[in-house]
PDB file of C-alpha atoms in Angstrom:
ATOM      1  CA  UNK P   8       8.707   4.483  21.625  1.00  0.00           C
ATOM      2  CA  UNK P   9       4.684   4.031  21.295  1.00  0.00           C
ATOM      3  CA  UNK P  10       2.988   3.498  17.784  1.00  0.00           C
ATOM      4  CA  UNK P  11       0.142   5.146  16.608  1.00  0.00           C
ATOM      5  CA  UNK P  12      -2.020   4.940  14.059  1.00  0.00           C
ATOM      6  CA  UNK P  13      -0.880   8.411  12.768  1.00  0.00           C
ATOM      7  CA  UNK P  14       2.613   8.271  12.505  1.00  0.00           C
ATOM      8  CA  UNK P  15       4.282   5.364  10.575  1.00  0.00           C
ATOM      9  CA  UNK P  16       7.708   7.127  10.807  1.00  0.00           C
ATOM     10  CA  UNK P  17      10.113   4.579   8.782  1.00  0.00           C
ATOM     11  CA  UNK P  18      13.041   5.190  11.038  1.00  0.00           C
ATOM     12  CA  UNK P  19      10.781   4.316  14.758  1.00  0.00           C
ATOM     13  CA  UNK P  20      13.261   1.219  15.144  1.00  0.00           C
ATOM     14  CA  UNK P  21      16.521   2.878  13.756  1.00  0.00           C
ATOM     15  CA  UNK P  22      17.129   0.319  10.910  1.00  0.00           C
ATOM     16  CA  UNK P  23      17.362   1.024   7.160  1.00  0.00           C
ATOM     17  CA  UNK P  24      14.638  -1.305   5.728  1.00  0.00           C
ATOM     18  CA  UNK P  25      12.531  -2.931   8.251  1.00  0.00           C
ATOM     19  CA  UNK P  26       9.744  -0.704  10.514  1.00  0.00           C
ATOM     20  CA  UNK P  27       7.061  -1.383  12.709  1.00  0.00           C
ATOM     21  CA  UNK P  28       3.627   0.528  12.404  1.00  0.00           C
ATOM     22  CA  UNK P  29       0.370   0.426  13.874  1.00  0.00           C
ATOM     23  CA  UNK P  30      -2.349  -0.247  11.325  1.00  0.00           C
ATOM     24  CA  UNK P  31      -5.904   1.054  11.357  1.00  0.00           C
ATOM     25  CA  UNK P  32      -6.800  -0.750   8.248  1.00  0.00           C
ATOM     26  CA  UNK P  33      -4.700  -4.067   9.716  1.00  0.00           C
ATOM     27  CA  UNK P  34      -6.200  -3.422  13.130  1.00  0.00           C
ATOM     28  CA  UNK P  35      -2.511  -4.351  14.954  1.00  0.00           C
ATOM     29  CA  UNK P  36       0.809  -4.245  14.443  1.00  0.00           C
ATOM     30  CA  UNK P  37       2.511  -4.635  10.592  1.00  0.00           C
ATOM     31  CA  UNK P  38       6.166  -4.983   9.749  1.00  0.00           C
ATOM     32  CA  UNK P  39       6.758  -2.629   7.093  1.00  0.00           C
ATOM     33  CA  UNK P  40       9.806  -3.336   4.551  1.00  0.00           C
ATOM     34  CA  UNK P  41      10.872  -0.175   3.155  1.00  0.00           C
ATOM     35  CA  UNK P  42      12.756  -0.906  -0.219  1.00  0.00           C
ATOM     36  CA  UNK P  43      12.904   3.033  -1.359  1.00  0.00           C
ATOM     37  CA  UNK P  44      14.954   4.123   1.262  1.00  0.00           C
ATOM     38  CA  UNK P  45      16.054   7.259  -0.621  1.00  0.00           C
ATOM     39  CA  UNK P  46      12.637   8.247  -0.683  1.00  0.00           C
ATOM     40  CA  UNK P  47      12.078   8.019  -4.832  1.00  0.00           C
ATOM     41  CA  UNK P  48       9.516   6.895  -6.423  1.00  0.00           C
ATOM     42  CA  UNK P  49       7.946   6.787 -10.018  1.00  0.00           C
ATOM     43  CA  UNK P  50       4.728   8.496  -8.732  1.00  0.00           C
ATOM     44  CA  UNK P  51       4.333  11.641  -6.718  1.00  0.00           C
ATOM     45  CA  UNK P  52       0.778  11.509  -4.559  1.00  0.00           C
ATOM     46  CA  UNK P  53      -0.395  15.064  -3.383  1.00  0.00           C
ATOM     47  CA  UNK P  54      -1.577  13.123   0.042  1.00  0.00           C
ATOM     48  CA  UNK P  55       2.048  11.070   0.227  1.00  0.00           C
ATOM     49  CA  UNK P  56       3.094  11.464   3.989  1.00  0.00           C
ATOM     50  CA  UNK P  57       7.392  10.436   2.596  1.00  0.00           C
ATOM     51  CA  UNK P  58       9.438  13.909   3.243  1.00  0.00           C
ATOM     52  CA  UNK P  59      11.469  15.055   0.591  1.00  0.00           C
ATOM     53  CA  UNK P  60      10.248  12.531  -1.977  1.00  0.00           C
ATOM     54  CA  UNK P  61      11.904  12.653  -5.240  1.00  0.00           C
ATOM     55  CA  UNK P  62      11.474  10.831  -8.892  1.00  0.00           C
ATOM     56  CA  UNK P  63      13.143   7.956  -9.886  1.00  0.00           C
ATOM     57  CA  UNK P  64      13.580   4.232  -8.145  1.00  0.00           C
ATOM     58  CA  UNK P  65      15.675   2.945  -5.278  1.00  0.00           C
ATOM     59  CA  UNK P  66      19.302   1.896  -5.047  1.00  0.00           C
ATOM     60  CA  UNK P  67      20.487  -1.768  -4.592  1.00  0.00           C
ATOM     61  CA  UNK P  68      18.896  -3.395  -1.988  1.00  0.00           C
ATOM     62  CA  UNK P  69      20.814  -5.425   0.396  1.00  0.00           C
ATOM     63  CA  UNK P  70      19.872  -8.202   0.875  1.00  0.00           C
ATOM     64  CA  UNK P  71      21.415  -9.739   3.585  1.00  0.00           C
ATOM     65  CA  UNK P  72      21.344  -6.260   5.938  1.00  0.00           C
ATOM     66  CA  UNK P  73      17.327  -7.043   4.998  1.00  0.00           C
ATOM     67  CA  UNK P  74      17.713 -10.519   6.155  1.00  0.00           C
ATOM     68  CA  UNK P  75      18.962  -9.718   9.421  1.00  0.00           C
ATOM     69  CA  UNK P  76      16.865  -6.842  10.333  1.00  0.00           C
ATOM     70  CA  UNK P  77      13.753  -8.700   9.709  1.00  0.00           C
ATOM     71  CA  UNK P  78      15.007 -11.779  11.928  1.00  0.00           C
ATOM     72  CA  UNK P  79      15.419  -9.469  14.401  1.00  0.00           C
ATOM     73  CA  UNK P  80      11.900  -7.389  14.278  1.00  0.00           C
ATOM     74  CA  UNK P  81      10.102 -10.333  14.139  1.00  0.00           C
ATOM     75  CA  UNK P  82      12.478 -11.790  16.567  1.00  0.00           C
ATOM     76  CA  UNK P  83      11.584  -9.034  19.052  1.00  0.00           C
ATOM     77  CA  UNK P  84       7.552  -8.932  18.358  1.00  0.00           C
ATOM     78  CA  UNK P  85       7.248 -12.858  18.579  1.00  0.00           C
ATOM     79  CA  UNK P  86       9.449 -13.449  22.026  1.00  0.00           C
ATOM     80  CA  UNK P  87      10.525 -10.013  23.116  1.00  0.00           C
ATOM     81  CA  UNK P  88       8.665  -7.188  24.685  1.00  0.00           C
ATOM     82  CA  UNK P  89       8.585  -4.753  21.872  1.00  0.00           C
ATOM     83  CA  UNK P  90       4.540  -5.471  22.217  1.00  0.00           C
ATOM     84  CA  UNK P  91       4.801  -4.222  25.741  1.00  0.00           C
ATOM     85  CA  UNK P  92       6.722  -1.205  25.586  1.00  0.00           C
ATOM     86  CA  UNK P  93       5.728  -0.052  22.286  1.00  0.00           C
ATOM     87  CA  UNK P  94       2.042  -1.138  21.433  1.00  0.00           C
ATOM     88  CA  UNK P  95      -1.053   0.369  23.186  1.00  0.00           C
ATOM     89  CA  UNK P  96      -3.050  -2.771  24.820  1.00  0.00           C
ATOM     90  CA  UNK P  97      -5.473  -4.067  22.532  1.00  0.00           C
ATOM     91  CA  UNK P  98      -3.832  -3.624  19.559  1.00  0.00           C
ATOM     92  CA  UNK P  99      -0.673  -6.077  20.610  1.00  0.00           C
ATOM     93  CA  UNK P 100      -1.170  -8.732  17.862  1.00  0.00           C
ATOM     94  CA  UNK P 101       1.087  -9.233  14.706  1.00  0.00           C
ATOM     95  CA  UNK P 102      -1.001  -8.776  11.597  1.00  0.00           C
ATOM     96  CA  UNK P 103       1.251  -8.897   8.659  1.00  0.00           C
ATOM     97  CA  UNK P 104       4.230  -8.309   6.438  1.00  0.00           C
ATOM     98  CA  UNK P 105       3.857  -5.361   4.352  1.00  0.00           C
ATOM     99  CA  UNK P 106       5.837  -4.436   1.469  1.00  0.00           C
ATOM    100  CA  UNK P 107       5.438  -0.465   1.628  1.00  0.00           C
ATOM    101  CA  UNK P 108       7.751   2.083   2.117  1.00  0.00           C
ATOM    102  CA  UNK P 109       8.983   5.560   0.797  1.00  0.00           C
ATOM    103  CA  UNK P 110       8.498   4.735  -2.744  1.00  0.00           C
ATOM    104  CA  UNK P 111       6.848   1.966  -5.525  1.00  0.00           C
ATOM    105  CA  UNK P 112       8.296  -1.210  -4.130  1.00  0.00           C
ATOM    106  CA  UNK P 113       8.000  -3.368  -7.337  1.00  0.00           C
ATOM    107  CA  UNK P 114      10.667  -0.451  -8.763  1.00  0.00           C
ATOM    108  CA  UNK P 115      13.354  -2.446  -7.113  1.00  0.00           C
ATOM    109  CA  UNK P 116      15.395  -5.012  -8.937  1.00  0.00           C
ATOM    110  CA  UNK P 117      15.322  -7.177  -6.282  1.00  0.00           C
ATOM    111  CA  UNK P 118      11.523  -7.038  -5.425  1.00  0.00           C
ATOM    112  CA  UNK P 119      11.162 -10.758  -6.473  1.00  0.00           C
ATOM    113  CA  UNK P 120      14.486 -11.606  -4.399  1.00  0.00           C
ATOM    114  CA  UNK P 121      12.704 -10.109  -1.162  1.00  0.00           C
ATOM    115  CA  UNK P 122       9.690 -12.227  -1.612  1.00  0.00           C
ATOM    116  CA  UNK P 123      11.714 -14.949  -1.673  1.00  0.00           C
ATOM    117  CA  UNK P 124      13.706 -13.858   1.607  1.00  0.00           C
ATOM    118  CA  UNK P 125      10.288 -13.029   3.303  1.00  0.00           C
ATOM    119  CA  UNK P 126       9.063 -16.326   2.276  1.00  0.00           C
ATOM    120  CA  UNK P 127      12.523 -18.172   3.933  1.00  0.00           C
ATOM    121  CA  UNK P 128      12.162 -16.556   7.040  1.00  0.00           C
ATOM    122  CA  UNK P 129       8.085 -17.189   7.476  1.00  0.00           C
ATOM    123  CA  UNK P 130       9.480 -20.639   7.301  1.00  0.00           C
ATOM    124  CA  UNK P 131      12.211 -20.667   9.829  1.00  0.00           C
ATOM    125  CA  UNK P 132       9.886 -19.032  12.454  1.00  0.00           C
ATOM    126  CA  UNK P 133       6.835 -21.670  11.965  1.00  0.00           C
ATOM    127  CA  UNK P 134       4.590 -18.541   9.983  1.00  0.00           C
ATOM    128  CA  UNK P 135       4.104 -19.753   6.936  1.00  0.00           C
ATOM    129  CA  UNK P 136       0.956 -19.566   5.712  1.00  0.00           C
ATOM    130  CA  UNK P 137      -0.055 -17.818   9.091  1.00  0.00           C
ATOM    131  CA  UNK P 138       0.986 -14.429   8.732  1.00  0.00           C
ATOM    132  CA  UNK P 139      -0.295 -12.501   6.125  1.00  0.00           C
ATOM    133  CA  UNK P 140       2.222 -10.715   3.322  1.00  0.00           C
ATOM    134  CA  UNK P 141       0.824  -7.633   1.461  1.00  0.00           C
ATOM    135  CA  UNK P 142       2.194  -5.576  -1.409  1.00  0.00           C
ATOM    136  CA  UNK P 143       1.298  -2.385  -0.868  1.00  0.00           C
ATOM    137  CA  UNK P 144       1.966  -1.017  -4.795  1.00  0.00           C
ATOM    138  CA  UNK P 145       0.459   1.956  -7.138  1.00  0.00           C
ATOM    139  CA  UNK P 146       0.358  -0.930  -9.628  1.00  0.00           C
ATOM    140  CA  UNK P 147       2.391   0.862 -12.789  1.00  0.00           C
ATOM    141  CA  UNK P 148       4.561  -2.103 -12.914  1.00  0.00           C
ATOM    142  CA  UNK P 149       2.761  -5.113 -12.512  1.00  0.00           C
ATOM    143  CA  UNK P 150       3.883  -5.876 -16.595  1.00  0.00           C
ATOM    144  CA  UNK P 151       7.282  -6.717 -16.000  1.00  0.00           C
ATOM    145  CA  UNK P 152       8.136 -10.208 -16.105  1.00  0.00           C
ATOM    146  CA  UNK P 153      10.689  -9.918 -13.110  1.00  0.00           C
ATOM    147  CA  UNK P 154       7.515  -8.283 -10.865  1.00  0.00           C
ATOM    148  CA  UNK P 155       4.929 -10.937 -12.203  1.00  0.00           C
ATOM    149  CA  UNK P 156       7.404 -13.637 -11.069  1.00  0.00           C
ATOM    150  CA  UNK P 157       7.379 -12.044  -7.220  1.00  0.00           C
ATOM    151  CA  UNK P 158       3.995 -11.681  -7.475  1.00  0.00           C
ATOM    152  CA  UNK P 159       3.393 -15.157  -8.198  1.00  0.00           C
ATOM    153  CA  UNK P 160       5.625 -16.085  -5.715  1.00  0.00           C
ATOM    154  CA  UNK P 161       3.570 -13.738  -3.221  1.00  0.00           C
ATOM    155  CA  UNK P 162       0.401 -15.693  -4.166  1.00  0.00           C
ATOM    156  CA  UNK P 163       2.145 -18.871  -3.126  1.00  0.00           C
ATOM    157  CA  UNK P 164       3.033 -17.704   0.520  1.00  0.00           C
ATOM    158  CA  UNK P 165      -1.055 -16.661   0.526  1.00  0.00           C
ATOM    159  CA  UNK P 166      -0.226 -13.136   0.343  1.00  0.00           C
ATOM    160  CA  UNK P 167      -2.116 -10.143  -1.504  1.00  0.00           C
ATOM    161  CA  UNK P 168      -1.852  -6.788  -3.453  1.00  0.00           C
ATOM    162  CA  UNK P 169      -3.454  -3.826  -2.572  1.00  0.00           C
ATOM    163  CA  UNK P 170      -3.310  -1.955  -5.725  1.00  0.00           C
ATOM    164  CA  UNK P 171      -3.504   1.446  -5.701  1.00  0.00           C
ATOM    165  CA  UNK P 172      -6.405   3.367  -8.031  1.00  0.00           C
ATOM    166  CA  UNK P 173      -7.328   6.694  -6.421  1.00  0.00           C
ATOM    167  CA  UNK P 174      -8.622   8.356 -10.374  1.00  0.00           C
ATOM    168  CA  UNK P 175      -9.429   6.997 -13.304  1.00  0.00           C
ATOM    169  CA  UNK P 176      -9.272   9.577 -16.015  1.00  0.00           C
ATOM    170  CA  UNK P 177      -6.372  10.961 -17.347  1.00  0.00           C
ATOM    171  CA  UNK P 178      -6.667  14.501 -15.629  1.00  0.00           C
ATOM    172  CA  UNK P 179      -7.497  12.794 -12.345  1.00  0.00           C
ATOM    173  CA  UNK P 180      -4.441  10.528 -12.480  1.00  0.00           C
ATOM    174  CA  UNK P 181      -1.928  13.819 -13.139  1.00  0.00           C
ATOM    175  CA  UNK P 182      -3.784  15.749 -10.859  1.00  0.00           C
ATOM    176  CA  UNK P 183      -3.736  13.462  -7.503  1.00  0.00           C
ATOM    177  CA  UNK P 184      -1.018  11.124  -8.176  1.00  0.00           C
ATOM    178  CA  UNK P 185       1.305  13.345 -10.823  1.00  0.00           C
ATOM    179  CA  UNK P 186       1.493  10.026 -13.375  1.00  0.00           C
ATOM    180  CA  UNK P 187       1.154   9.931 -17.058  1.00  0.00           C
ATOM    181  CA  UNK P 188      -0.827   7.013 -16.742  1.00  0.00           C
ATOM    182  CA  UNK P 189      -3.702   6.042 -18.462  1.00  0.00           C
ATOM    183  CA  UNK P 190      -7.461   4.624 -17.522  1.00  0.00           C
ATOM    184  CA  UNK P 191      -6.436   2.021 -20.038  1.00  0.00           C
ATOM    185  CA  UNK P 192      -3.221   1.170 -18.576  1.00  0.00           C
ATOM    186  CA  UNK P 193      -4.198   1.125 -15.479  1.00  0.00           C
ATOM    187  CA  UNK P 194      -6.492  -1.758 -16.211  1.00  0.00           C
ATOM    188  CA  UNK P 195      -4.044  -3.616 -18.235  1.00  0.00           C
ATOM    189  CA  UNK P 196      -2.241  -4.024 -15.061  1.00  0.00           C
ATOM    190  CA  UNK P 197      -4.187  -4.627 -13.116  1.00  0.00           C
ATOM    191  CA  UNK P 198      -5.435  -7.525 -15.217  1.00  0.00           C
ATOM    192  CA  UNK P 199      -1.733  -8.680 -14.613  1.00  0.00           C
ATOM    193  CA  UNK P 200      -1.500  -8.161 -11.195  1.00  0.00           C
ATOM    194  CA  UNK P 201      -5.146 -10.369 -10.255  1.00  0.00           C
ATOM    195  CA  UNK P 202      -4.249 -13.074 -12.619  1.00  0.00           C
ATOM    196  CA  UNK P 203      -0.920 -13.243 -10.664  1.00  0.00           C
ATOM    197  CA  UNK P 204      -2.007 -12.728  -7.191  1.00  0.00           C
ATOM    198  CA  UNK P 205      -5.079 -12.420  -4.860  1.00  0.00           C
ATOM    199  CA  UNK P 206      -5.829  -8.115  -5.643  1.00  0.00           C
ATOM    200  CA  UNK P 207      -7.453  -5.640  -3.745  1.00  0.00           C
ATOM    201  CA  UNK P 208      -7.856  -1.970  -4.620  1.00  0.00           C
ATOM    202  CA  UNK P 209      -7.094   0.513  -2.496  1.00  0.00           C
ATOM    203  CA  UNK P 210      -8.641   4.057  -3.242  1.00  0.00           C
ATOM    204  CA  UNK P 211      -7.725   7.168  -1.033  1.00  0.00           C
ATOM    205  CA  UNK P 212     -10.653  10.134  -1.444  1.00  0.00           C
ATOM    206  CA  UNK P 213     -10.542  13.616  -0.374  1.00  0.00           C
ATOM    207  CA  UNK P 214     -11.478  16.978  -0.482  1.00  0.00           C
ATOM    208  CA  UNK P 215      -9.281  19.333  -2.520  1.00  0.00           C
ATOM    209  CA  UNK P 216      -9.745  22.729  -1.822  1.00  0.00           C
ATOM    210  CA  UNK P 217     -13.082  21.934   0.054  1.00  0.00           C
ATOM    211  CA  UNK P 218     -14.583  20.036  -2.848  1.00  0.00           C
ATOM    212  CA  UNK P 219     -14.585  16.110  -3.039  1.00  0.00           C
ATOM    213  CA  UNK P 220     -14.578  14.802  -6.246  1.00  0.00           C
ATOM    214  CA  UNK P 221     -16.666  15.595  -9.466  1.00  0.00           C
ATOM    215  CA  UNK P 222     -19.087  13.412 -10.223  1.00  0.00           C
ATOM    216  CA  UNK P 223     -17.138  12.969 -13.676  1.00  0.00           C
ATOM    217  CA  UNK P 224     -13.881  11.344 -11.960  1.00  0.00           C
ATOM    218  CA  UNK P 225     -16.499   9.379  -9.815  1.00  0.00           C
ATOM    219  CA  UNK P 226     -18.095   7.714 -12.525  1.00  0.00           C
ATOM    220  CA  UNK P 227     -15.014   7.199 -14.659  1.00  0.00           C
ATOM    221  CA  UNK P 228     -13.745   5.152 -11.311  1.00  0.00           C
ATOM    222  CA  UNK P 229     -16.801   3.126 -10.957  1.00  0.00           C
ATOM    223  CA  UNK P 230     -16.436   2.703 -14.718  1.00  0.00           C
ATOM    224  CA  UNK P 231     -13.061   1.271 -14.833  1.00  0.00           C
ATOM    225  CA  UNK P 232     -13.803  -1.267 -11.820  1.00  0.00           C
ATOM    226  CA  UNK P 233     -17.101  -2.217 -13.480  1.00  0.00           C
ATOM    227  CA  UNK P 234     -15.117  -3.161 -16.950  1.00  0.00           C
ATOM    228  CA  UNK P 235     -12.460  -5.126 -14.539  1.00  0.00           C
ATOM    229  CA  UNK P 236     -15.227  -7.139 -13.380  1.00  0.00           C
ATOM    230  CA  UNK P 237     -16.481  -7.577 -17.025  1.00  0.00           C
ATOM    231  CA  UNK P 238     -13.394  -8.261 -18.000  1.00  0.00           C
ATOM    232  CA  UNK P 239     -13.338 -11.597 -15.341  1.00  0.00           C
ATOM    233  CA  UNK P 240     -10.565 -10.219 -12.830  1.00  0.00           C
ATOM    234  CA  UNK P 241     -11.470 -11.634  -9.732  1.00  0.00           C
ATOM    235  CA  UNK P 242     -10.730  -8.927  -7.554  1.00  0.00           C
ATOM    236  CA  UNK P 243     -11.259  -9.348  -3.532  1.00  0.00           C
ATOM    237  CA  UNK P 244     -13.051  -5.936  -2.971  1.00  0.00           C
ATOM    238  CA  UNK P 245     -12.189  -2.600  -2.346  1.00  0.00           C
ATOM    239  CA  UNK P 246      -9.994  -0.729   0.771  1.00  0.00           C
ATOM    240  CA  UNK P 247     -11.887   2.947   0.603  1.00  0.00           C
ATOM    241  CA  UNK P 248     -10.352   5.508   2.838  1.00  0.00           C
ATOM    242  CA  UNK P 249      -9.869   8.863   3.580  1.00  0.00           C
ATOM    243  CA  UNK P 250      -6.820  10.992   4.776  1.00  0.00           C
ATOM    244  CA  UNK P 251      -5.081   9.657   8.000  1.00  0.00           C
ATOM    245  CA  UNK P 252      -1.854  11.162   8.109  1.00  0.00           C
ATOM    246  CA  UNK P 253      -0.886  14.651   6.843  1.00  0.00           C
ATOM    247  CA  UNK P 254       0.965  14.676   3.603  1.00  0.00           C
ATOM    248  CA  UNK P 255       3.843  16.366   3.116  1.00  0.00           C
ATOM    249  CA  UNK P 256       4.011  17.513  -0.195  1.00  0.00           C
ATOM    250  CA  UNK P 257       3.248  21.204  -1.318  1.00  0.00           C
ATOM    251  CA  UNK P 258      -0.442  20.763  -2.095  1.00  0.00           C
ATOM    252  CA  UNK P 259      -0.911  19.498   1.853  1.00  0.00           C
ATOM    253  CA  UNK P 260      -2.569  22.970   2.654  1.00  0.00           C
ATOM    254  CA  UNK P 261      -5.383  22.114   0.008  1.00  0.00           C
ATOM    255  CA  UNK P 262      -6.392  18.730   1.139  1.00  0.00           C
ATOM    256  CA  UNK P 263      -9.282  17.734   3.865  1.00  0.00           C
ATOM    257  CA  UNK P 264     -11.158  15.068   5.197  1.00  0.00           C
ATOM    258  CA  UNK P 265     -14.208  14.036   3.884  1.00  0.00           C
ATOM    259  CA  UNK P 266     -17.311  12.998   6.109  1.00  0.00           C
ATOM    260  CA  UNK P 267     -17.590   9.414   6.544  1.00  0.00           C
ATOM    261  CA  UNK P 268     -21.444   9.885   4.941  1.00  0.00           C
ATOM    262  CA  UNK P 269     -20.116  10.781   2.134  1.00  0.00           C
ATOM    263  CA  UNK P 270     -17.601   7.740   1.817  1.00  0.00           C
ATOM    264  CA  UNK P 271     -20.348   5.649   3.053  1.00  0.00           C
ATOM    265  CA  UNK P 272     -22.370   6.607   0.244  1.00  0.00           C
ATOM    266  CA  UNK P 273     -19.698   5.984  -2.137  1.00  0.00           C
ATOM    267  CA  UNK P 274     -18.873   2.554  -0.550  1.00  0.00           C
ATOM    268  CA  UNK P 275     -22.550   1.845  -1.340  1.00  0.00           C
ATOM    269  CA  UNK P 276     -21.854   2.737  -5.126  1.00  0.00           C
ATOM    270  CA  UNK P 277     -18.883   0.151  -4.974  1.00  0.00           C
ATOM    271  CA  UNK P 278     -21.015  -2.409  -3.539  1.00  0.00           C
ATOM    272  CA  UNK P 279     -23.695  -2.289  -6.318  1.00  0.00           C
ATOM    273  CA  UNK P 280     -20.637  -3.263  -8.672  1.00  0.00           C
ATOM    274  CA  UNK P 281     -20.308  -6.436  -6.515  1.00  0.00           C
ATOM    275  CA  UNK P 282     -17.502  -5.168  -4.600  1.00  0.00           C
ATOM    276  CA  UNK P 283     -16.799  -5.929  -1.048  1.00  0.00           C
ATOM    277  CA  UNK P 284     -16.066  -2.898   0.552  1.00  0.00           C
ATOM    278  CA  UNK P 285     -13.784  -2.184   3.292  1.00  0.00           C
ATOM    279  CA  UNK P 286     -14.128   1.498   4.487  1.00  0.00           C
ATOM    280  CA  UNK P 287     -11.547   3.662   6.573  1.00  0.00           C
ATOM    281  CA  UNK P 288     -12.722   6.763   7.226  1.00  0.00           C
TER     282      UNK P 288
END
């Protein structure tokens, strides 16, 4: 098996919860933790690569099994031949552990316990404070006390959150993410998140039926981030990226990549707000 940035197969090494990926954003190997093994999520983003995606939350997490898988994967990456057999030269570095997967990870009742488990294993391997831990989230459940506890523990580990904001109007959220959330709710949850743990915004932009996002959508998005800054939220910046892997959703034929210069112009508008931008065309 050779990892590539265009294939993030959760079954790449035959484990239930743990999977390695080659991340273009990380520039190396990321060890993913998939808590939504039933392919269920509370959102349905039209660019999602998860096959057979359903609405809902995950089944109970088997914490002992997850612990065994994560410990074994780390040992193979750090002291085994995993890098030599599976990773192209030049990218053979372990960048992070990412709570991500086939649905919204914070929807797992065991989310905070999983963060604790990751912390214990990092201590065992002498990686505490050295290996980054990332939560990739749609941000919809940040108001829950149990999620807040997990975020605070993540911050103690030196971790960070990548908080998804693709659109910032009611219509845009419904069309792109298939959620009934509102901009006000997104902003409140962003506040809950950023106050508990270092937070990056992650935004995916693409064309639909050959057209980029409308200026009204871009203005709403920039206004929301501007309001977040005006409210004093300490955001780390924005990860702005285009489509990297094919969608498995019904809308897939309608989606397309945007030109790099279009993305660069949007990055400039974000920078004008005072936000650092990492661009991944």
